[in-house]
Short mmCIF file of C-alpha atoms and ligand atoms in Angstrom, two decimals:
data_model
loop_
_atom_site.label_atom_id
_atom_site.label_comp_id
_atom_site.label_asym_id
_atom_site.label_seq_id
_atom_site.Cartn_x
_atom_site.Cartn_y
_atom_site.Cartn_z
CA MET O 1 -14.41 2.94 10.08
CA ARG O 2 -16.12 5.57 7.92
CA SER O 3 -14.56 9.00 7.81
CA GLY O 4 -17.25 11.06 6.13
CA THR O 5 -20.85 11.67 5.16
CA VAL O 6 -23.38 9.05 4.01
CA PRO O 7 -23.04 8.17 0.29
CA PRO O 8 -26.01 8.24 -2.11
CA ARG O 9 -27.77 4.93 -2.74
CA ARG O 10 -26.94 4.84 -6.46
CA LEU O 11 -23.22 5.10 -6.10
CA GLY O 12 -20.90 5.09 -9.12
CA LEU O 13 -17.44 6.46 -9.78
CA ASP O 14 -18.98 9.64 -11.20
CA ASN O 15 -20.74 10.61 -7.99
CA ALA O 16 -18.15 9.27 -5.54
CA VAL O 17 -16.96 12.25 -3.50
CA ASN O 18 -14.41 10.54 -1.29
CA VAL O 19 -12.45 7.32 -0.80
CA ASP O 20 -15.18 5.92 1.46
CA ASP O 21 -17.60 6.05 -1.47
CA VAL O 22 -15.19 4.06 -3.64
CA ARG O 23 -14.76 1.67 -0.74
CA ALA O 24 -18.53 1.17 -0.57
CA MET O 25 -18.54 0.30 -4.29
CA ALA O 26 -15.69 -2.18 -3.74
CA THR O 27 -17.39 -3.83 -0.77
CA ARG O 28 -20.51 -4.41 -2.82
CA ARG O 29 -18.55 -6.13 -5.59
CA LEU O 30 -16.24 -8.38 -3.56
CA PRO O 31 -17.10 -11.59 -1.71
CA THR O 32 -16.84 -11.02 2.04
CA ALA O 33 -13.81 -13.29 2.43
CA VAL O 34 -11.93 -11.26 -0.20
CA SER O 35 -12.90 -7.85 1.19
CA ASP O 36 -12.00 -9.14 4.66
CA PHE O 37 -8.57 -10.11 3.33
CA ILE O 38 -8.10 -6.55 2.02
CA GLU O 39 -9.61 -4.72 4.99
CA GLY O 40 -8.34 -6.91 7.81
CA GLY O 41 -5.72 -6.15 10.42
CA GLY O 42 -3.65 -8.21 12.85
CA GLU O 43 -5.35 -9.80 15.88
CA GLY O 44 -7.74 -7.32 17.55
CA GLU O 45 -7.17 -4.67 14.79
CA VAL O 46 -6.21 -2.11 17.43
CA THR O 47 -3.37 -0.68 15.32
CA LEU O 48 -5.60 -0.60 12.25
CA ARG O 49 -8.14 1.57 14.09
CA ARG O 50 -5.41 3.64 15.74
CA ASN O 51 -4.03 4.74 12.36
CA ARG O 52 -7.33 6.50 11.64
CA ARG O 53 -8.04 7.74 15.14
CA SER O 54 -4.67 9.44 15.53
CA MET O 55 -4.99 11.04 12.12
CA ASP O 56 -8.44 12.39 13.00
CA ALA O 57 -7.16 13.68 16.34
CA LEU O 58 -4.71 16.10 14.70
CA THR O 59 -6.02 19.60 14.12
CA PHE O 60 -4.86 22.34 11.77
CA ARG O 61 -3.67 25.89 12.43
CA PRO O 62 -4.49 27.82 9.23
CA ARG O 63 -3.25 31.28 8.31
CA ALA O 64 -6.04 33.69 7.43
CA LEU O 65 -5.69 36.21 4.61
CA SER O 66 -2.44 34.82 3.29
CA ASP O 67 -3.17 34.61 -0.48
CA ALA O 68 -4.41 31.13 -1.33
CA SER O 69 -4.77 31.94 -5.03
CA SER O 70 -2.21 29.42 -6.29
CA ARG O 71 -0.96 26.19 -4.78
CA SER O 72 1.74 23.77 -5.84
CA LEU O 73 1.48 20.05 -5.11
CA ALA O 74 4.59 18.98 -7.00
CA THR O 75 7.55 17.46 -5.20
CA THR O 76 10.29 14.88 -5.75
CA MET O 77 10.98 11.37 -4.47
CA LEU O 78 14.63 10.32 -4.50
CA GLY O 79 15.23 12.90 -7.21
CA THR O 80 12.26 11.90 -9.39
CA PRO O 81 9.74 14.71 -9.97
CA VAL O 82 6.16 13.70 -9.06
CA SER O 83 2.93 15.63 -9.53
CA MET O 84 1.88 15.33 -5.88
CA PRO O 85 3.21 13.88 -2.60
CA LEU O 86 1.41 10.56 -3.04
CA ALA O 87 2.56 7.12 -4.18
CA LEU O 88 1.01 3.67 -4.44
CA ALA O 89 2.17 1.25 -1.74
CA PRO O 90 2.90 -2.36 -2.67
CA VAL O 91 -0.16 -4.60 -2.38
CA GLY O 92 0.28 -8.29 -3.08
CA LEU O 93 -2.27 -10.37 -5.00
CA ALA O 94 -4.06 -7.30 -6.35
CA ALA O 95 -5.71 -9.48 -8.99
CA LEU O 96 -8.11 -10.56 -6.25
CA ALA O 97 -9.66 -7.11 -6.62
CA HIS O 98 -9.49 -6.96 -10.42
CA PRO O 99 -7.93 -9.25 -13.03
CA LEU O 100 -5.79 -6.41 -14.43
CA GLY O 101 -4.53 -5.86 -10.87
CA GLU O 102 -1.06 -4.39 -10.48
CA ARG O 103 -0.80 -3.57 -14.18
CA ALA O 104 -3.92 -1.36 -14.06
CA ALA O 105 -2.70 0.33 -10.87
CA ALA O 106 0.71 1.09 -12.40
CA LEU O 107 -0.95 2.54 -15.52
CA ALA O 108 -3.17 4.82 -13.40
CA ALA O 109 -0.15 6.00 -11.37
CA ALA O 110 1.88 6.65 -14.55
CA GLU O 111 -0.96 8.71 -15.99
CA ALA O 112 -1.23 10.70 -12.74
CA GLY O 113 2.51 11.37 -12.58
CA ILE O 114 3.11 9.53 -9.34
CA VAL O 115 5.29 6.59 -8.34
CA SER O 116 3.83 3.10 -8.00
CA THR O 117 5.50 0.37 -5.99
CA LEU O 118 5.08 -3.17 -7.25
CA SER O 119 4.84 -5.88 -4.60
CA SER O 120 7.14 -8.85 -5.05
CA SER O 121 3.99 -10.88 -4.27
CA SER O 122 2.22 -9.43 -7.31
CA CYS O 123 0.10 -11.49 -9.66
CA TRP O 124 1.37 -9.70 -12.76
CA SER O 125 5.09 -10.21 -13.23
CA LEU O 126 7.46 -7.31 -12.74
CA GLU O 127 8.33 -7.49 -16.46
CA ASP O 128 4.64 -7.31 -17.49
CA VAL O 129 4.15 -4.18 -15.39
CA ALA O 130 7.39 -2.61 -16.63
CA ASP O 131 6.46 -3.28 -20.26
CA ALA O 132 3.06 -1.61 -19.74
CA THR O 133 4.60 1.54 -18.23
CA PRO O 134 8.05 1.85 -19.82
CA ASP O 135 8.68 5.53 -19.05
CA ALA O 136 6.98 5.81 -15.66
CA PRO O 137 8.94 5.90 -12.41
CA LYS O 138 8.37 2.54 -10.71
CA TRP O 139 9.74 1.01 -7.53
CA PHE O 140 9.98 -2.64 -6.63
CA GLN O 141 9.17 -4.00 -3.17
CA LEU O 142 11.03 -7.04 -1.90
CA TYR O 143 10.27 -9.68 0.68
CA VAL O 144 13.45 -11.59 1.43
CA TRP O 145 12.81 -15.30 0.95
CA ARG O 146 14.55 -18.14 2.77
CA ASP O 147 15.89 -19.14 -0.63
CA ARG O 148 18.46 -16.43 -1.26
CA GLY O 149 19.02 -17.64 -4.81
CA ILE O 150 15.38 -16.85 -5.70
CA THR O 151 15.54 -13.53 -3.81
CA GLY O 152 18.73 -12.42 -5.55
CA GLU O 153 17.37 -13.37 -8.95
CA VAL O 154 14.20 -11.31 -8.54
CA VAL O 155 16.23 -8.28 -7.41
CA GLN O 156 18.39 -8.52 -10.51
CA ARG O 157 15.32 -8.89 -12.73
CA ALA O 158 13.78 -5.76 -11.17
CA ARG O 159 16.94 -3.78 -11.89
CA ALA O 160 17.07 -5.07 -15.47
CA ALA O 161 13.40 -4.14 -15.99
CA GLY O 162 14.07 -0.53 -14.99
CA TYR O 163 12.62 -0.26 -11.48
CA ARG O 164 14.27 2.77 -9.91
CA ALA O 165 14.27 1.97 -6.20
CA LEU O 166 14.28 -1.22 -4.17
CA VAL O 167 11.87 -1.14 -1.24
CA VAL O 168 12.78 -3.76 1.37
CA THR O 169 9.86 -4.59 3.66
CA VAL O 170 11.05 -5.50 7.15
CA ASP O 171 7.84 -5.94 9.16
CA VAL O 172 6.91 -9.42 7.93
CA PRO O 173 9.38 -11.86 9.54
CA VAL O 174 6.27 -14.05 9.80
CA GLY O 175 2.69 -13.45 8.74
CA GLY O 176 0.49 -11.47 11.13
CA ARG O 177 -2.48 -13.35 12.58
CA ARG O 178 -5.40 -11.86 10.70
CA GLU O 179 -8.35 -13.26 12.51
CA ARG O 180 -10.82 -12.44 9.75
CA ASP O 181 -8.85 -14.67 7.35
CA LEU O 182 -8.54 -17.43 9.95
CA ARG O 183 -12.28 -17.39 10.59
CA ASN O 184 -13.11 -17.26 6.89
CA GLY O 185 -10.75 -20.15 6.14
CA PHE O 186 -9.20 -17.86 3.52
CA THR O 187 -6.73 -19.61 1.24
CA ILE O 188 -4.65 -18.66 -1.79
CA PRO O 189 -6.08 -19.37 -4.29
CA PRO O 190 -9.52 -18.85 -2.69
CA ARG O 191 -11.47 -22.06 -2.22
CA PRO O 192 -15.22 -21.59 -1.86
CA THR O 193 -16.72 -24.23 0.43
CA TRP O 194 -20.34 -24.91 1.38
CA ARG O 195 -20.19 -22.31 4.06
CA HIS O 196 -19.27 -19.67 1.46
CA THR O 197 -22.29 -20.47 -0.71
CA GLY O 198 -24.30 -17.40 0.32
CA ASP O 199 -21.30 -15.15 -0.19
CA VAL O 200 -20.60 -16.62 -3.62
CA LEU O 201 -24.25 -16.31 -4.74
CA ALA O 202 -24.34 -12.70 -3.61
CA HIS O 203 -21.26 -11.84 -5.71
CA LEU O 204 -21.72 -13.83 -8.91
CA PRO O 205 -20.17 -11.20 -11.23
CA TRP O 206 -16.93 -11.32 -9.21
CA VAL O 207 -16.99 -15.12 -9.10
CA ALA O 208 -17.59 -15.33 -12.85
CA ARG O 209 -14.86 -12.82 -13.69
CA PHE O 210 -12.39 -14.41 -11.31
CA GLY O 211 -13.23 -17.94 -12.47
CA TRP O 212 -12.94 -16.94 -16.13
CA ASP O 213 -9.56 -15.30 -15.52
CA GLU O 214 -8.34 -18.29 -13.51
CA MET O 215 -9.21 -20.63 -16.36
CA PHE O 216 -8.44 -18.62 -19.48
CA GLY O 217 -6.58 -15.50 -18.44
CA HIS O 218 -3.79 -14.40 -16.21
CA GLY O 219 -5.43 -15.74 -13.05
CA LEU O 220 -4.18 -15.57 -9.52
CA THR O 221 -0.49 -16.26 -10.02
CA MET O 222 2.75 -15.45 -8.30
CA GLY O 223 3.94 -13.46 -11.29
CA ASN O 224 7.50 -13.10 -10.05
CA PHE O 225 8.01 -16.63 -8.82
CA GLY O 226 7.03 -19.29 -11.30
CA GLY O 227 3.61 -17.95 -12.31
CA LYS O 228 0.59 -20.23 -12.04
CA THR O 229 2.58 -23.32 -11.08
CA ALA O 230 3.53 -21.54 -7.85
CA VAL O 231 -0.05 -21.32 -6.58
CA THR O 232 -1.53 -24.66 -7.56
CA LYS O 233 -1.29 -25.88 -3.97
CA ARG O 234 -3.93 -24.17 -1.83
CA MET O 235 -2.55 -22.79 1.40
CA ALA O 236 -3.74 -20.48 4.12
CA PHE O 237 -2.21 -17.08 3.49
CA MET O 238 -0.13 -17.19 6.70
CA GLU O 239 1.13 -20.66 5.92
CA ARG O 240 2.26 -19.48 2.48
CA VAL O 241 4.11 -16.49 3.97
CA ASN O 242 5.75 -18.54 6.69
CA SER O 243 6.98 -21.20 4.32
CA ARG O 244 8.67 -18.68 2.02
CA PHE O 245 9.76 -15.53 3.87
CA ASP O 246 12.92 -15.57 5.97
CA PRO O 247 12.30 -14.78 9.65
CA GLY O 248 16.09 -14.88 10.21
CA MET O 249 16.81 -11.75 8.21
CA THR O 250 19.14 -9.21 9.89
CA TRP O 251 20.51 -5.75 9.14
CA ASP O 252 23.60 -7.41 7.64
CA ASP O 253 21.43 -8.85 4.86
CA LEU O 254 20.98 -5.29 3.62
CA GLU O 255 24.70 -5.28 2.74
CA TRP O 256 24.11 -8.36 0.61
CA LEU O 257 21.17 -6.68 -1.13
CA ARG O 258 23.35 -3.62 -1.72
CA SER O 259 25.83 -5.81 -3.59
CA LEU O 260 23.00 -6.77 -5.99
CA TRP O 261 21.30 -3.38 -6.29
CA ASP O 262 23.20 -0.23 -7.17
CA GLY O 263 20.14 2.08 -7.12
CA PRO O 264 18.42 3.77 -4.17
CA MET O 265 17.21 1.52 -1.37
CA VAL O 266 14.16 2.20 0.80
CA ILE O 267 13.31 0.41 4.05
CA LYS O 268 9.58 -0.11 4.66
CA GLY O 269 8.00 -0.97 7.98
CA ILE O 270 9.86 1.28 10.42
CA THR O 271 7.88 2.42 13.46
CA ASN O 272 10.48 3.77 15.87
CA GLU O 273 13.50 6.03 16.06
CA ARG O 274 15.94 3.26 17.03
CA ASP O 275 15.36 1.37 13.78
CA ALA O 276 15.33 4.62 11.81
CA THR O 277 18.76 5.52 13.21
CA GLU O 278 20.12 2.08 12.29
CA ALA O 279 18.69 2.37 8.78
CA VAL O 280 20.42 5.70 8.24
CA ALA O 281 23.69 4.34 9.62
CA ARG O 282 23.41 1.53 7.05
CA GLY O 283 23.17 4.06 4.23
CA ILE O 284 19.48 3.60 3.43
CA ASP O 285 18.14 6.34 1.12
CA ALA O 286 14.60 6.53 2.49
CA VAL O 287 12.75 5.37 5.59
CA TRP O 288 9.13 4.39 5.01
CA VAL O 289 7.19 4.66 8.26
CA SER O 290 4.59 1.91 8.12
CA ASN O 291 2.85 -0.59 10.36
CA HIS O 292 1.70 -2.46 7.25
CA GLY O 293 -1.70 -0.83 7.50
CA GLY O 294 -2.20 -2.52 10.89
CA ARG O 295 -1.92 -5.97 9.31
CA GLN O 296 1.13 -7.28 11.14
CA LEU O 297 2.03 -6.67 14.81
CA ASP O 298 -1.08 -5.47 16.60
CA GLY O 299 -0.39 -2.98 19.37
CA LEU O 300 1.96 -0.84 17.31
CA PRO O 301 1.44 2.90 17.49
CA ALA O 302 -0.25 4.82 14.71
CA THR O 303 2.30 5.79 12.07
CA ILE O 304 1.34 9.48 12.28
CA ASP O 305 2.18 9.40 16.02
CA VAL O 306 5.71 8.02 15.59
CA LEU O 307 6.51 10.09 12.53
CA PRO O 308 8.03 13.13 14.32
CA ALA O 309 10.46 10.94 16.31
CA VAL O 310 11.54 9.12 13.14
CA VAL O 311 12.00 12.41 11.28
CA ASP O 312 14.19 13.69 14.14
CA ALA O 313 16.26 10.49 14.18
CA VAL O 314 16.78 10.57 10.41
CA ASP O 315 17.84 14.21 10.69
CA GLY O 316 17.66 14.96 6.97
CA LYS O 317 20.03 12.11 6.02
CA ALA O 318 17.30 10.20 4.19
CA GLU O 319 13.80 10.86 2.90
CA VAL O 320 10.90 9.88 5.17
CA TYR O 321 7.56 8.56 3.89
CA LEU O 322 4.41 7.49 5.69
CA ASP O 323 1.51 5.15 5.07
CA GLY O 324 -1.36 3.82 7.17
CA GLY O 325 -4.86 5.25 7.22
CA ILE O 326 -4.41 7.92 4.54
CA ARG O 327 -7.98 8.37 3.28
CA ARG O 328 -8.20 12.10 2.51
CA GLY O 329 -6.03 14.86 1.11
CA SER O 330 -6.10 16.50 4.53
CA ASP O 331 -4.42 13.36 5.96
CA ILE O 332 -1.58 13.86 3.49
CA ALA O 333 -1.30 17.52 4.58
CA LYS O 334 -1.10 16.43 8.23
CA ALA O 335 1.62 13.87 7.55
CA LEU O 336 3.63 16.35 5.52
CA ALA O 337 3.26 18.93 8.30
CA ARG O 338 4.74 16.31 10.64
CA GLY O 339 7.75 15.81 8.41
CA ALA O 340 6.87 13.14 5.83
CA ARG O 341 7.98 13.92 2.29
CA VAL O 342 5.37 11.75 0.61
CA CYS O 343 2.44 9.55 1.71
CA MET O 344 1.54 6.16 0.35
CA ILE O 345 -1.84 4.45 0.06
CA GLY O 346 -2.60 0.74 0.11
CA ARG O 347 -6.27 -0.14 0.55
CA PRO O 348 -7.68 3.04 -1.07
CA TYR O 349 -6.39 2.20 -4.55
CA ILE O 350 -7.40 -1.44 -4.11
CA TYR O 351 -10.96 -0.17 -3.51
CA GLY O 352 -10.58 1.71 -6.78
CA LEU O 353 -9.38 -1.43 -8.57
CA ALA O 354 -12.28 -3.47 -7.23
CA ALA O 355 -14.76 -0.71 -8.10
CA LYS O 356 -13.65 -0.20 -11.70
CA GLY O 357 -10.12 -1.30 -12.54
CA GLN O 358 -7.74 1.38 -13.76
CA ALA O 359 -10.46 4.06 -13.86
CA GLY O 360 -11.20 3.37 -10.19
CA VAL O 361 -7.54 3.83 -9.23
CA THR O 362 -7.43 7.07 -11.21
CA LYS O 363 -10.55 8.23 -9.39
CA VAL O 364 -8.98 7.60 -5.98
CA ILE O 365 -5.75 9.42 -6.91
CA GLU O 366 -7.67 12.39 -8.32
CA LEU O 367 -9.98 12.60 -5.29
CA LEU O 368 -6.92 12.79 -3.03
CA ARG O 369 -5.32 15.39 -5.30
CA THR O 370 -8.44 17.59 -5.28
CA GLN O 371 -8.82 17.25 -1.51
CA LEU O 372 -5.15 18.07 -0.88
CA ASP O 373 -5.32 21.15 -3.09
CA ASN O 374 -8.52 22.25 -1.34
CA THR O 375 -6.88 21.72 2.08
CA LEU O 376 -3.87 23.84 1.11
CA ALA O 377 -6.18 26.64 -0.05
CA LEU O 378 -8.21 26.52 3.15
CA LEU O 379 -5.03 26.53 5.22
CA GLY O 380 -3.63 29.47 3.27
CA CYS O 381 -0.56 27.40 2.40
CA PRO O 382 1.08 27.98 -1.01
CA SER O 383 2.74 24.57 -1.52
CA VAL O 384 3.26 21.12 -0.09
CA GLU O 385 6.90 22.04 0.42
CA ALA O 386 5.82 24.80 2.84
CA LEU O 387 3.96 22.44 5.20
CA ASP O 388 5.59 22.04 8.60
CA GLU O 389 4.60 21.58 12.28
CA ASP O 390 3.54 25.20 12.43
CA TRP O 391 0.39 24.34 10.42
CA LEU O 392 -0.83 21.99 13.18
CA ARG O 393 -1.98 22.80 16.69
CA ARG O 394 0.31 21.35 19.31
C1 FMN A 401 -4.27 -6.52 0.77
C2 FMN A 401 -2.94 -5.93 1.15
C3 FMN A 401 -1.78 -6.52 0.68
C4 FMN A 401 -0.54 -5.95 1.01
N1 FMN A 401 0.60 -6.51 0.47
C5 FMN A 401 1.80 -5.94 0.74
C6 FMN A 401 2.98 -6.44 0.13
O1 FMN A 401 2.95 -7.35 -0.69
N2 FMN A 401 4.16 -5.84 0.47
C7 FMN A 401 4.24 -4.82 1.37
O2 FMN A 401 5.34 -4.33 1.66
N3 FMN A 401 3.12 -4.31 1.92
C8 FMN A 401 1.92 -4.83 1.63
N4 FMN A 401 0.79 -4.28 2.18
C9 FMN A 401 0.89 -3.09 3.05
C10 FMN A 401 0.80 -1.81 2.20
O3 FMN A 401 1.95 -1.66 1.40
C11 FMN A 401 0.69 -0.55 3.08
O4 FMN A 401 1.75 -0.54 4.02
C12 FMN A 401 -0.65 -0.43 3.82
O5 FMN A 401 -1.71 -0.93 3.04
C13 FMN A 401 -0.90 1.04 4.15
O6 FMN A 401 -2.07 1.22 4.88
P1 FMN A 401 -3.48 1.63 4.21
O7 FMN A 401 -4.02 0.39 3.60
O8 FMN A 401 -4.26 2.11 5.39
O9 FMN A 401 -3.22 2.71 3.19
C14 FMN A 401 -0.46 -4.81 1.85
C15 FMN A 401 -1.65 -4.22 2.30
C16 FMN A 401 -2.88 -4.76 1.95
C17 FMN A 401 -4.13 -4.06 2.41
#
């Protein structure tokens, strides 16, 4: 769903004016099955659409003549100063968009002074990414595997490599049914068949780059779990998730993770006040309101709609973040006005990666920064810290 004006025909990073423009560049470069994997949502994609619709439905209440001459975007996340209330959400298999994948994204975030969260399902290993960005604040996202030995080991490696917070994702007990992937016969690693011939021919530069990297470079690996050997067997994405992730995980498993991780712990994938209350009772440091970008349970509410109830339930005892459908700086302003401390983006920076690697991610971050600053000025709001419900119409 587009959220803006029509882009020029000769679109490049230089004349991209919003995230949709970068998305258009990405779509042109990626085979349909790959861009479907990135764009897709669970089942009928109702939640995916709802994330955007609910965001668009919110309206502002600016303050005229209130001195908009200087604005501050800086804030903190779990005590770490960041240049703006934005962070990169974990996105697995980012090398599908660009061979430098998660490493390029982490470098762009470091340069921009924001936090990046590395997916445990990354192609680049957590050590590779840490070595590339030694001084930058980085978080590590965990899926709990059935094999607790493997899970525990990766947590300890993340701590040793200097990741500052552990983000435990709780909305993937099993893989969501993404119908686009099922129809496309999408596997990891991708396997072009006769019916993909047209798609492959239309995207030869991607195919060549991906093929070259598969053969001679880093390739599509499970960087944190055995590298290339872990993905030699082709599997449908859902099948891969269901064979590894533990659907039997409970709140008590958080206690076990605590015994391995002495830093801050964040819980990602909360969409209601009951779970938020439980998370706080379990001593979680931050609650990340997310419906996985509409990719898991379809029929969930938009994250922006449940945010106020979660913020009330948390009652200042933990930080609250939000992702899902953030495509403009004004979306960040809306979420902050509703009580989020910081917003995260998933697909937008993957569009940037696909469009032009690290430079594309930088472009997306800087577009959102410029838009957020512009929104604050137009609202007459001096800082992101000053945003509250009063800046929205009820
Ligand atoms: C291609 C793709 C892969 C993802 N992989 C992960 C992952 O490995 N771990 C995780 O916690 N969330 C994952 N997510 C969800 C994102 O972290 C985030 O919640 C979501 O993308 C936010 O919505 P947005 O794409 O509208 O910004 C993934 C999302 C996408 C689009």
